[in-house]
XYZ file of N, CA and C in Angstrom:
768
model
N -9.782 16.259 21.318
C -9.542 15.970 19.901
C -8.282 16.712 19.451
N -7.281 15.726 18.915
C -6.239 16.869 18.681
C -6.538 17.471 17.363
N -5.488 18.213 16.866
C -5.408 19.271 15.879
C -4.206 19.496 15.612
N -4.287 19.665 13.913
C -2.766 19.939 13.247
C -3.786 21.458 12.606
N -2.661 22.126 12.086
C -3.115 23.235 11.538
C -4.501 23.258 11.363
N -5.188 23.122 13.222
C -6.532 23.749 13.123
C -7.665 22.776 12.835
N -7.236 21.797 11.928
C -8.315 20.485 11.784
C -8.172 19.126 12.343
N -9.314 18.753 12.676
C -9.058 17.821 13.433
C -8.882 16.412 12.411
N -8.097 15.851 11.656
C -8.199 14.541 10.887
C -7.404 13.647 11.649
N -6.246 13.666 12.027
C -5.341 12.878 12.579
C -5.903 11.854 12.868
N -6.876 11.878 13.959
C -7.410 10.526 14.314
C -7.757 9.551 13.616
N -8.174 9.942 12.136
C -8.761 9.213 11.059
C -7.581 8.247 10.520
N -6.298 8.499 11.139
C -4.991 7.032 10.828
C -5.712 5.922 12.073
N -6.201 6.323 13.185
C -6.390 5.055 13.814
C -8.007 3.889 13.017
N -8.783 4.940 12.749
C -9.724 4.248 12.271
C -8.936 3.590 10.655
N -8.354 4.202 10.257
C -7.572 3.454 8.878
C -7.168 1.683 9.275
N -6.025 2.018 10.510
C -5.530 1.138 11.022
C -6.347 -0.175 11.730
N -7.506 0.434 12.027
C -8.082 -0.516 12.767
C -9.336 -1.507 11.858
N -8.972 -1.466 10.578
C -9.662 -2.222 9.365
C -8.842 -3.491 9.213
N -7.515 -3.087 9.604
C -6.820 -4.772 9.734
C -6.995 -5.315 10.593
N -6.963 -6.903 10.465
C -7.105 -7.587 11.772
C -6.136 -7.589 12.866
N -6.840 -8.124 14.173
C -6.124 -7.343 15.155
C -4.537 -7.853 15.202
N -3.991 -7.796 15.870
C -2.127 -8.429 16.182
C -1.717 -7.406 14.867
N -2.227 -7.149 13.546
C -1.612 -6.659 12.463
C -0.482 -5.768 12.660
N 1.028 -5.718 12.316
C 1.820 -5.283 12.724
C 2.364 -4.205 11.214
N 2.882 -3.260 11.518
C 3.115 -2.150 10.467
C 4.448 -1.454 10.941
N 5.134 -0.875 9.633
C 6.259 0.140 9.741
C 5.710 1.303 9.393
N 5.583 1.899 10.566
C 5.808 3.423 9.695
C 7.034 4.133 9.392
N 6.619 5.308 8.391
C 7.939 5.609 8.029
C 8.087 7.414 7.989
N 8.660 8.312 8.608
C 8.953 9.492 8.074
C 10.009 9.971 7.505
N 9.836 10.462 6.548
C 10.597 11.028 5.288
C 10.873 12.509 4.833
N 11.579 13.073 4.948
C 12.234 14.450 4.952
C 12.399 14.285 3.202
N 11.513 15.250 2.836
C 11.790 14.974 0.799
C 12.880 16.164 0.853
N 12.803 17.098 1.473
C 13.895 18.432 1.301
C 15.519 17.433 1.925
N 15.459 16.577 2.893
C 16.783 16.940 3.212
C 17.006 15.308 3.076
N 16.007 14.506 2.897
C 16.125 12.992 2.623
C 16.267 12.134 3.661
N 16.023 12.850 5.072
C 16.560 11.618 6.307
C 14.951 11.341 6.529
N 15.470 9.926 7.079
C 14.223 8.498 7.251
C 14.211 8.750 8.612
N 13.289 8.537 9.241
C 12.992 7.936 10.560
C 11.958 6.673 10.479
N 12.422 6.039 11.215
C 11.777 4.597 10.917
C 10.906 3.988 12.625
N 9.870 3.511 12.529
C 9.215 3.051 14.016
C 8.672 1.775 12.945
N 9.088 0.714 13.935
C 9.245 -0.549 13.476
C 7.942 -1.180 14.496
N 7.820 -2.565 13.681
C 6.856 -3.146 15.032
C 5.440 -2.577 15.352
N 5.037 -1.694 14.322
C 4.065 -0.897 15.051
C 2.275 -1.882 15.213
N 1.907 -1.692 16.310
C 0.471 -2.249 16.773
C -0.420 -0.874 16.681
N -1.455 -1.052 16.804
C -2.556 -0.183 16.825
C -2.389 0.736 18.311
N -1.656 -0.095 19.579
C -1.825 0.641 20.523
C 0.142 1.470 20.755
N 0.557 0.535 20.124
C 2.139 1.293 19.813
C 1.605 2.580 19.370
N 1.034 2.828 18.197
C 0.970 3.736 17.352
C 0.147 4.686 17.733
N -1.177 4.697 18.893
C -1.974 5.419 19.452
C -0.864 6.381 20.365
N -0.021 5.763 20.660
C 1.279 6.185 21.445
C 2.032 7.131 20.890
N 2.377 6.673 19.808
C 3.068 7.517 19.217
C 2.838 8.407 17.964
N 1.531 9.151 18.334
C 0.981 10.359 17.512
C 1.403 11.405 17.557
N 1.815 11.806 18.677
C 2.126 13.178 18.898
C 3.002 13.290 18.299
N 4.295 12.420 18.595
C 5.515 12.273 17.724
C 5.876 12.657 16.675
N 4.644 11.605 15.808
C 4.417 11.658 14.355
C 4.059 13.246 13.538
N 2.765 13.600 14.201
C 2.682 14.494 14.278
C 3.629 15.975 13.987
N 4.773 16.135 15.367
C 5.299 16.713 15.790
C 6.676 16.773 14.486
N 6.998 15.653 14.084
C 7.170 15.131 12.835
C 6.890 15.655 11.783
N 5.281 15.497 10.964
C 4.802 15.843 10.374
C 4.789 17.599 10.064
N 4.973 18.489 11.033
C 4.590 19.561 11.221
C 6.303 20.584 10.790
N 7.340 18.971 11.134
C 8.592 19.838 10.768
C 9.420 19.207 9.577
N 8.478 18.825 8.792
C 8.315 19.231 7.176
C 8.699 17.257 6.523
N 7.874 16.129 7.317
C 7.890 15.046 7.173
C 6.938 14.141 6.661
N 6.691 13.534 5.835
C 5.901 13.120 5.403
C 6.072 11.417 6.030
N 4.560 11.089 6.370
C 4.715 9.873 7.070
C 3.822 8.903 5.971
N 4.095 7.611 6.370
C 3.650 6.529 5.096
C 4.151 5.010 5.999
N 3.059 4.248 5.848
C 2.917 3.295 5.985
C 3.179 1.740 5.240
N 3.235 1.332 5.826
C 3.471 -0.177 5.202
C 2.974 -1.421 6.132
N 2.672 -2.172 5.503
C 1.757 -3.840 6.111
C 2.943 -4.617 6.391
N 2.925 -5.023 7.554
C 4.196 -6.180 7.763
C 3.387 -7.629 7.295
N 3.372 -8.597 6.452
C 3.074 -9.452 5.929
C 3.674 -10.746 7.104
N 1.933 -11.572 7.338
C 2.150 -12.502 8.033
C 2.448 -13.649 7.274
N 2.529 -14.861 7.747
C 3.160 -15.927 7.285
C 1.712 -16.625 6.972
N 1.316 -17.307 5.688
C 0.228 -17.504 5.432
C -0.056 -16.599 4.055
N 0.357 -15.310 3.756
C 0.103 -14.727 2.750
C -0.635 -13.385 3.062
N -0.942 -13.016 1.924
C -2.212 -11.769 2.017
C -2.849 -11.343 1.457
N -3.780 -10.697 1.413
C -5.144 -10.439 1.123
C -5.886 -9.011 -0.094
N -4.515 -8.365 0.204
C -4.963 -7.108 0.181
C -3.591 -6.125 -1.053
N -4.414 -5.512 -1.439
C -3.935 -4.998 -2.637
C -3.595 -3.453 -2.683
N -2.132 -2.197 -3.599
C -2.523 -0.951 -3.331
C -2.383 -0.873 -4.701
N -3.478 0.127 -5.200
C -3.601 1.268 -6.671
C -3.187 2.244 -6.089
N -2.375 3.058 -6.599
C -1.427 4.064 -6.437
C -1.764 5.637 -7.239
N -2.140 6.324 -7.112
C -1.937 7.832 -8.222
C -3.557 7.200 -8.742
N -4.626 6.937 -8.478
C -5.912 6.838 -9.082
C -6.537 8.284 -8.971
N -7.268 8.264 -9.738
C -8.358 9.266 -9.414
C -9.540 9.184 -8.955
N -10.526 9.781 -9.030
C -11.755 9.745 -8.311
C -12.646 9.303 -9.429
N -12.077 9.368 -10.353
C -13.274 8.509 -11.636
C -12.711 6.948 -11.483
N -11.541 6.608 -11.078
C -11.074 5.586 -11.178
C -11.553 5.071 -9.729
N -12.005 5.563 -8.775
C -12.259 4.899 -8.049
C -13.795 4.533 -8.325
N -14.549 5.218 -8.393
C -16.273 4.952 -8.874
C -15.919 3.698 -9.735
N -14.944 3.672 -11.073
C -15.313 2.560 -11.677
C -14.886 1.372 -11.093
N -14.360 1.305 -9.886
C -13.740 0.393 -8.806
C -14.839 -0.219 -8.509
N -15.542 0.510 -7.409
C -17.100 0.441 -7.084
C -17.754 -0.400 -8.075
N -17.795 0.136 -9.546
C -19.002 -0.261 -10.354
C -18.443 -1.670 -10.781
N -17.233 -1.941 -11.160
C -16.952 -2.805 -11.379
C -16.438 -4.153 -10.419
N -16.783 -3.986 -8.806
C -17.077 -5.099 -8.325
C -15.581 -5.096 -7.374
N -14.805 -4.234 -7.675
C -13.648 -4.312 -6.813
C -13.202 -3.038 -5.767
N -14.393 -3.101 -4.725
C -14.742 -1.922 -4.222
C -13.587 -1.385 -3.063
N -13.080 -0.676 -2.667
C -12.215 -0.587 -2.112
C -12.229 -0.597 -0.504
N -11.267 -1.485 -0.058
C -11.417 -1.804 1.533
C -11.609 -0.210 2.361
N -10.906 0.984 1.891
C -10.784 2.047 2.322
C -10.094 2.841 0.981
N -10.051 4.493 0.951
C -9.053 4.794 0.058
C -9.082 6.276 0.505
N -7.786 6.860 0.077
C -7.411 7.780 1.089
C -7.049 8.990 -0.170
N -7.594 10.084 -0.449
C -6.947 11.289 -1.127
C -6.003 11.859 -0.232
N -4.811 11.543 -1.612
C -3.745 11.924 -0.546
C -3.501 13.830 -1.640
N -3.762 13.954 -2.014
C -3.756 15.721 -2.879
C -4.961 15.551 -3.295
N -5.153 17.286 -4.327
C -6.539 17.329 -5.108
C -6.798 16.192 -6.526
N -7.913 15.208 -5.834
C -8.448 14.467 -7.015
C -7.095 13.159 -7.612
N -6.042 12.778 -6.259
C -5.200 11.885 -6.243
C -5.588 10.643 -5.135
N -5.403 9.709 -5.719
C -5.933 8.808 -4.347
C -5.112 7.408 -4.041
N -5.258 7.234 -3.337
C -4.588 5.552 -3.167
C -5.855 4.695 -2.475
N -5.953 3.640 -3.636
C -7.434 2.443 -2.881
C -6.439 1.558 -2.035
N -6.958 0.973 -1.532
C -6.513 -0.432 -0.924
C -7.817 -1.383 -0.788
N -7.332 -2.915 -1.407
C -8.775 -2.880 -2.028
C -8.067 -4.645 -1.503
N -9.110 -5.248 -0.928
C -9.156 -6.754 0.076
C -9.755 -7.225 -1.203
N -8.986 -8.541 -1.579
C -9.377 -8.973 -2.727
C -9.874 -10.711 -2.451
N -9.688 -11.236 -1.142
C -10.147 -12.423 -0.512
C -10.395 -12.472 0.943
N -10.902 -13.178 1.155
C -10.895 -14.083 2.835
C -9.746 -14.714 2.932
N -8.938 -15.199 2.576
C -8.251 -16.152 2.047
C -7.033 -15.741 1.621
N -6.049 -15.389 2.367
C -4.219 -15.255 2.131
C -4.273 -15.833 0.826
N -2.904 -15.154 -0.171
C -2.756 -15.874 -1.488
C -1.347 -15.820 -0.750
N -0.951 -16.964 -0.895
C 0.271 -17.351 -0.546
C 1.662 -16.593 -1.102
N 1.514 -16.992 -2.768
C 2.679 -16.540 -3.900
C 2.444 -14.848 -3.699
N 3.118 -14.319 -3.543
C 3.028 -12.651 -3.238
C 3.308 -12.180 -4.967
N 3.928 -13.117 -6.027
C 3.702 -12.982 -7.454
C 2.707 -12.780 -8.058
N 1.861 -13.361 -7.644
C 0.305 -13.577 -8.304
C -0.424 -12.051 -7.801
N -0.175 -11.639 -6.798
C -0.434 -10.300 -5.722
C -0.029 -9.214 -7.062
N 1.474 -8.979 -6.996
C 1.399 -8.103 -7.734
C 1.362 -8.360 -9.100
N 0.905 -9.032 -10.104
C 0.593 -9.507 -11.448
C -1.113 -8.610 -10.871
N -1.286 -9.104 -10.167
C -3.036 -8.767 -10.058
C -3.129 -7.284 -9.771
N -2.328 -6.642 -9.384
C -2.270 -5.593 -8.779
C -1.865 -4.507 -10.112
N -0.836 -4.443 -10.594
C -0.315 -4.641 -12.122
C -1.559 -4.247 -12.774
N -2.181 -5.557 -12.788
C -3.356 -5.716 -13.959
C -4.255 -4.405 -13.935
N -4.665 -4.765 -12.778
C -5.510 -3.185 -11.905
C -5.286 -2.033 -12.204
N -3.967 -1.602 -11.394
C -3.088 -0.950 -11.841
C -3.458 0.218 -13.393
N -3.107 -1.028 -14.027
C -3.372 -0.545 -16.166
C -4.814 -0.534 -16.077
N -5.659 -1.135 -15.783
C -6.920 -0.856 -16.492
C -7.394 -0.048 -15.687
N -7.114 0.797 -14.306
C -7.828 1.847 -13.819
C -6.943 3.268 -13.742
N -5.615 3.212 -14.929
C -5.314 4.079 -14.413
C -4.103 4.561 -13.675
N -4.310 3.391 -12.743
C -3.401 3.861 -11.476
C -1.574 3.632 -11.800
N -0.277 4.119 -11.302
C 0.567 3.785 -11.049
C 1.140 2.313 -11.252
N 1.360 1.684 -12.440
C 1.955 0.550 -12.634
C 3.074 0.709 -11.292
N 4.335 1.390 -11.482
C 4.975 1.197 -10.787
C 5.260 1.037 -9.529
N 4.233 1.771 -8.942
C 3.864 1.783 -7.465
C 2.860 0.596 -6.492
N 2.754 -0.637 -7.598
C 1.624 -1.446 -7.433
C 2.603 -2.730 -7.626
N 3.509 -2.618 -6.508
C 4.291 -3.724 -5.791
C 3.623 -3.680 -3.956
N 3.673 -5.127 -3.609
C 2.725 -4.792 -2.420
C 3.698 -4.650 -1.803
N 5.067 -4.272 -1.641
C 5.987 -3.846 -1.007
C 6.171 -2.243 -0.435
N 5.296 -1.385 -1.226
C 5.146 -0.201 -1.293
C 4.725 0.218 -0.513
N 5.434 1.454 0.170
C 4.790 2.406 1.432
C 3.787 2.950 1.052
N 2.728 3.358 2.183
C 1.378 4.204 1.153
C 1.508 5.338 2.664
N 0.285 5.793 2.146
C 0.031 7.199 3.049
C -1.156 6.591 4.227
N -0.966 7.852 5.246
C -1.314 7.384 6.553
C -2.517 8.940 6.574
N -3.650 8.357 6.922
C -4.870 9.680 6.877
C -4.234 10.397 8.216
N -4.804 11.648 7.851
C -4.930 12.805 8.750
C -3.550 13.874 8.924
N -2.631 12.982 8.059
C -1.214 13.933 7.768
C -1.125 14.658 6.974
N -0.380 15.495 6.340
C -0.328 16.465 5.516
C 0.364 15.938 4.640
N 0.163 16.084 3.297
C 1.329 15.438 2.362
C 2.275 16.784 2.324
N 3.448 17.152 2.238
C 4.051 17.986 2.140
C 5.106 18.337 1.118
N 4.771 17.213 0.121
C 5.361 17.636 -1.301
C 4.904 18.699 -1.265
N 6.018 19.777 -2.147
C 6.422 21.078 -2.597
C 5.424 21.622 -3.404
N 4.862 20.429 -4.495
C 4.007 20.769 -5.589
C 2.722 21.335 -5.287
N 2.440 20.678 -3.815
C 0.914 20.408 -3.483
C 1.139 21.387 -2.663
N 1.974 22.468 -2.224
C 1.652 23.711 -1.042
C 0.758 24.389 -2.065
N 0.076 25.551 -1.026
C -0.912 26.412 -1.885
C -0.518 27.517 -1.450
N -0.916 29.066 -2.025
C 0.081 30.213 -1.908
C -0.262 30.569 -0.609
N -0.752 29.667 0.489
C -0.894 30.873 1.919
C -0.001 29.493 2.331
N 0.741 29.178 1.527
C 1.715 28.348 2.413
C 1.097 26.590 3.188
N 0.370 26.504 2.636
C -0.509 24.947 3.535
C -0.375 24.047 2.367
N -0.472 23.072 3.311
C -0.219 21.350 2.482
C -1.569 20.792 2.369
N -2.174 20.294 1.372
C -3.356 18.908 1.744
C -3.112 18.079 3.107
N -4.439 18.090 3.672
C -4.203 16.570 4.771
C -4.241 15.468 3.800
N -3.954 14.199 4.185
C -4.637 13.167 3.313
C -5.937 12.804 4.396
N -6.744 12.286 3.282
C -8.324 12.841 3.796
C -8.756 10.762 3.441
N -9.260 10.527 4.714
C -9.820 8.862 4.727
C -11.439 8.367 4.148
N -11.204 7.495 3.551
C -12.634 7.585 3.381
C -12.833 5.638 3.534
N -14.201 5.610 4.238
C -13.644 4.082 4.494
C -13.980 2.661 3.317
N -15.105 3.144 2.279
C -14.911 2.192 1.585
C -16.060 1.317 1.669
N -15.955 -0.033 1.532
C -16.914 -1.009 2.227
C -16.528 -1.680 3.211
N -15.299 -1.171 3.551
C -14.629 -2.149 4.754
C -14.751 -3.277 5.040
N -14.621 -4.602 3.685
C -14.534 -5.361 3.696
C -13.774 -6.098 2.613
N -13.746 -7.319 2.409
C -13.439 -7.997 0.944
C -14.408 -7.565 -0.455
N -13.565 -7.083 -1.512
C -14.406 -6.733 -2.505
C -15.241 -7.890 -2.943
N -16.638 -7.673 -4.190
C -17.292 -8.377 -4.416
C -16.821 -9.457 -5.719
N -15.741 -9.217 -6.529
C -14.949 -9.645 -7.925
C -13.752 -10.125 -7.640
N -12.999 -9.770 -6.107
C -11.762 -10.177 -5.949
C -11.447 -11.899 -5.992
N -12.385 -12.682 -5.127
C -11.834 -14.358 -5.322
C -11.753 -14.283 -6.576
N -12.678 -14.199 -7.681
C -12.933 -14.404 -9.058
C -12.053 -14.364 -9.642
N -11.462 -12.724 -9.273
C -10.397 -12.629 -10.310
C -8.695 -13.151 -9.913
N -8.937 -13.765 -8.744
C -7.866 -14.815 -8.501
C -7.953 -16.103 -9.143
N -9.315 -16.722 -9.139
C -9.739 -18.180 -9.436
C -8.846 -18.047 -10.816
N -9.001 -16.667 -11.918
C -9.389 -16.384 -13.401
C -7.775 -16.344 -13.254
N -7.125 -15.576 -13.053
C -5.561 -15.600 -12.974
C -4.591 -17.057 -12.549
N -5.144 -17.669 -11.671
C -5.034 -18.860 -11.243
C -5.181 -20.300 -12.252
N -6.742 -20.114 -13.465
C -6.809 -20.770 -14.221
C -5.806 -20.420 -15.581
N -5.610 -19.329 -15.671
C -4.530 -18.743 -16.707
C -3.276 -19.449 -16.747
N -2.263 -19.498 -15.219
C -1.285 -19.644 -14.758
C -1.389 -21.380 -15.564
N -2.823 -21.990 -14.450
C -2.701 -23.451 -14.830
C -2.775 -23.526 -16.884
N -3.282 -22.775 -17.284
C -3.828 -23.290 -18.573
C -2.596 -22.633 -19.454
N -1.546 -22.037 -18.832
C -0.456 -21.624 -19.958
C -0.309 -20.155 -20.261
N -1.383 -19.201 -20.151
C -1.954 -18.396 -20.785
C -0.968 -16.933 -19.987
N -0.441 -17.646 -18.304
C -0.391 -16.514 -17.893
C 1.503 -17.105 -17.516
N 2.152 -16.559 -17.352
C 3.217 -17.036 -16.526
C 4.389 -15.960 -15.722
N 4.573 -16.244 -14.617
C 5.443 -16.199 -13.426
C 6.749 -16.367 -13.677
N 7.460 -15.520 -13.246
C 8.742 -15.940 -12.558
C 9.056 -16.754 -11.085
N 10.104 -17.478 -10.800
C 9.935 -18.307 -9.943
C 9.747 -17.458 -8.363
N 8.668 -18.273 -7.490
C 8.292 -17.698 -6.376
C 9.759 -17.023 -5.789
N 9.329 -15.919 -4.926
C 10.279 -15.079 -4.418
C 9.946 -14.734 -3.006
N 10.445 -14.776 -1.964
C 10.236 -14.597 -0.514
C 9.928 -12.899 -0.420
N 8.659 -12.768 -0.220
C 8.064 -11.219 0.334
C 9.290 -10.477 0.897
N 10.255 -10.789 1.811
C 10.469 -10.515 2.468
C 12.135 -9.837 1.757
N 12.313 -10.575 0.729
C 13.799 -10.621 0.544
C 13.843 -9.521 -0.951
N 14.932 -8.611 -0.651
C 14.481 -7.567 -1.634
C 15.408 -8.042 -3.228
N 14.856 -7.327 -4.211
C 15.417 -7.896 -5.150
C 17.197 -7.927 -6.008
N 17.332 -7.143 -4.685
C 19.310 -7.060 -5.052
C 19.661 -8.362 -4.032
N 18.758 -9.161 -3.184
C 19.395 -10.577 -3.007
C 18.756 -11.417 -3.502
N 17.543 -10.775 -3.844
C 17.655 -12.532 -5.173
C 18.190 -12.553 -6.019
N 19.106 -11.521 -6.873
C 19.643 -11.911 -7.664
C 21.007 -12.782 -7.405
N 21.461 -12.229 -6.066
C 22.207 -12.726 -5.457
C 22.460 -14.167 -4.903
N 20.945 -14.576 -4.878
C 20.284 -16.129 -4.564
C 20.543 -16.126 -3.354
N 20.417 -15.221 -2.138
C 20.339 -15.182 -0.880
C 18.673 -14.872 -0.071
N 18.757 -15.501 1.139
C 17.219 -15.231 1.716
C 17.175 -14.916 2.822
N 15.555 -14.226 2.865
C 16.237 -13.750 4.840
C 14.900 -13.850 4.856
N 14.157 -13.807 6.281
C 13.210 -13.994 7.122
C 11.886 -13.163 6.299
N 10.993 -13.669 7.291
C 9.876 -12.833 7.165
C 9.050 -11.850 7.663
N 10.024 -11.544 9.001
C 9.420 -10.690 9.678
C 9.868 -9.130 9.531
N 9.747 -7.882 10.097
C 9.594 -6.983 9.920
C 11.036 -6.195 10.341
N 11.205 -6.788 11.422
C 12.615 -6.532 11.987
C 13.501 -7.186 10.821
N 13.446 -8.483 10.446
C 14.641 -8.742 8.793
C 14.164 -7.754 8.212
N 13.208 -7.424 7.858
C 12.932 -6.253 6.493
C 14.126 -5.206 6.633
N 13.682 -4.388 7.867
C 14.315 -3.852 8.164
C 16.129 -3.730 8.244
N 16.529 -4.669 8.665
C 17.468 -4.999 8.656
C 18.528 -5.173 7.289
N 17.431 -5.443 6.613
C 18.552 -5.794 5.072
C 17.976 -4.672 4.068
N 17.558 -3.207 4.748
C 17.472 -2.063 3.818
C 15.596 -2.078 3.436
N 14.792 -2.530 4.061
C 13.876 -2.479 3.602
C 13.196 -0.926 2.248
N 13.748 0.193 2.798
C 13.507 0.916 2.105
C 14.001 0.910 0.438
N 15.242 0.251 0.518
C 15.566 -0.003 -0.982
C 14.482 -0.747 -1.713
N 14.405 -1.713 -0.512
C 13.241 -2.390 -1.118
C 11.999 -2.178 -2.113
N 11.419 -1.422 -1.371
C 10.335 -0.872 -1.592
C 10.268 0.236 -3.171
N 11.636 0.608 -2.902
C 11.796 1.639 -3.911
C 12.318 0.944 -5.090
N 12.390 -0.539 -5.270
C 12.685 -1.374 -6.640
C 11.708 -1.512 -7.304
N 11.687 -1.710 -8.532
C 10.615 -1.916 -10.063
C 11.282 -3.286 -10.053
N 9.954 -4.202 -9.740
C 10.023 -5.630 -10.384
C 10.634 -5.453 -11.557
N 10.771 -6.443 -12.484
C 11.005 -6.672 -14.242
C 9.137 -7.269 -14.521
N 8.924 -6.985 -15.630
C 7.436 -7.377 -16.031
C 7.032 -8.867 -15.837
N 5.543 -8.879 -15.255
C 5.300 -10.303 -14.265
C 4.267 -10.994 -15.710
N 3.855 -9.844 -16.958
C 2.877 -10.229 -17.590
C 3.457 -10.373 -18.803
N 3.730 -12.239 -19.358
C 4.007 -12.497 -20.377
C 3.165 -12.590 -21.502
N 2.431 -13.382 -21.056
C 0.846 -13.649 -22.317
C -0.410 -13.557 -21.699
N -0.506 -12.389 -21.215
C -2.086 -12.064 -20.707
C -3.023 -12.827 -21.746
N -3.966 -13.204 -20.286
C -5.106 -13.356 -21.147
C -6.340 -12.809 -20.922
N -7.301 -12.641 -21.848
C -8.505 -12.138 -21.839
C -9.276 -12.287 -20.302
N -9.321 -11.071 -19.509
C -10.118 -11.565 -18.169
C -11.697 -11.334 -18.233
N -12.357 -10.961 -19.405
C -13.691 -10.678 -19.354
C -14.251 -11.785 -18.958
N -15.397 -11.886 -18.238
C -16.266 -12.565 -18.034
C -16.732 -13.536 -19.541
């Protein structure tokens, strides 16, 4: 069993990882917040990445913070991130029917859900984050960080923001917890309900936008692929680090 400063969590990124279906392909990412350099491992599989722990690790230990991201298949996706929640915000997750696929404290009483909101790819990656958004505001969490473009955190690492050391010098691990490990129980619903909005006027979109293509070339009206290697290629990290413009014109009432 390995060990970072003494505890054994690390392993708890493969059980994270292994909640997606299989082929599921991911970037990880390490990030130097003191000196700002990226290291990037592209392509990653479940058995790539079993590979390359120590690395990460080894990484992690010389002052890197690692974070993940979903390479999005063709077909759409499923799955949603709340960002900066808390632990009351996650219970009312639970109670309210949108239970979380897994969710990971990444500091004290900070969390990130990731929360499977169908069986069923949603194609428009707009509708994704409008829904996500929505979430987002009523639990709490990080509007801004609730683009599904967004890197999240990887269990069993240390977060190593500055804020979060404690005076004998140690970082939080981020700590996994698995959730129901499945599709929540409210998620089709509250697609059907967003979906009937869209049709009935109530809700409206900007025109569909390729997952893949970041938003300094659409303005540009240029497009590029969908795979992970284009991401990459045309700056993915800028990517990630853009604020849509607001997806919610005339909300409407989602109560039951």
């Amino acid at each position: 069993m390995a060990k970072l400063n003494g505890k054994k969590f690390v392993e708890k990124s493969i059980e994270q990882l292994k909640l997606y279906p299989f082929g599921t392909k991911f970037i990880i990412k390490a990030k130097n917040f003191e000196t700002g350099e990226v290291k990037i491992l592209k392509d990653q599989t479940i058995k790539t990445y079993s590979k390359s722990l120590s690395y990460l690790k080894y990484l992690n230990v010389a002052g890197y913070n690692i974070f993940l991201f979903l390479c999005r298949q063709t077909g759409g996706a499923t799955d949603i991130l709340l960002d900066d929640i808390t632990n009351q915000g996650v219970k009312r997750l639970y109670n309210d029917g949108f239970e979380p696929l897994y969710y990971l404290e990444t500091s004290p009483d900070n969390f990130q859900a990731i929360i499977k909101l169908s069986d069923s790819p949603v194609d428009n990656m707009d509708i994704l984050t409008f829904i996500s958004r929505q979430l987002a505001e009523t639990y709490d969490a990080d509007i801004n960080s609730s683009d599904i473009r967004h890197f999240f955190r990887i269990a069993g690492f240390v977060n190593r923001k500055l804020k979060y050391r404690n005076e004998k010098g140690l970082y939080p691990f981020v700590e996994f917890f698995v959730g129901i490990g499945k599709t929540c129980k409210k998620g089709q619903e509250y697609i059907d309900k967003i979906l009937a909005g869209i049709d009935a006027g109530f809700i409206e979109l900007p025109p569909e936008r390729n997952i893949a293509t970041p938003p300094a070339l659409l303005q540009a009206g240029k497009k590029m692929g969908n795979t992970c290697t284009n991401i990459l290629k045309k700056s993915m990290i800028a990517a990630t680090q853009a604020i849509y413009p607001p997806l919610i014109l005339k909300p409407p009432n989602m109560q039951s």
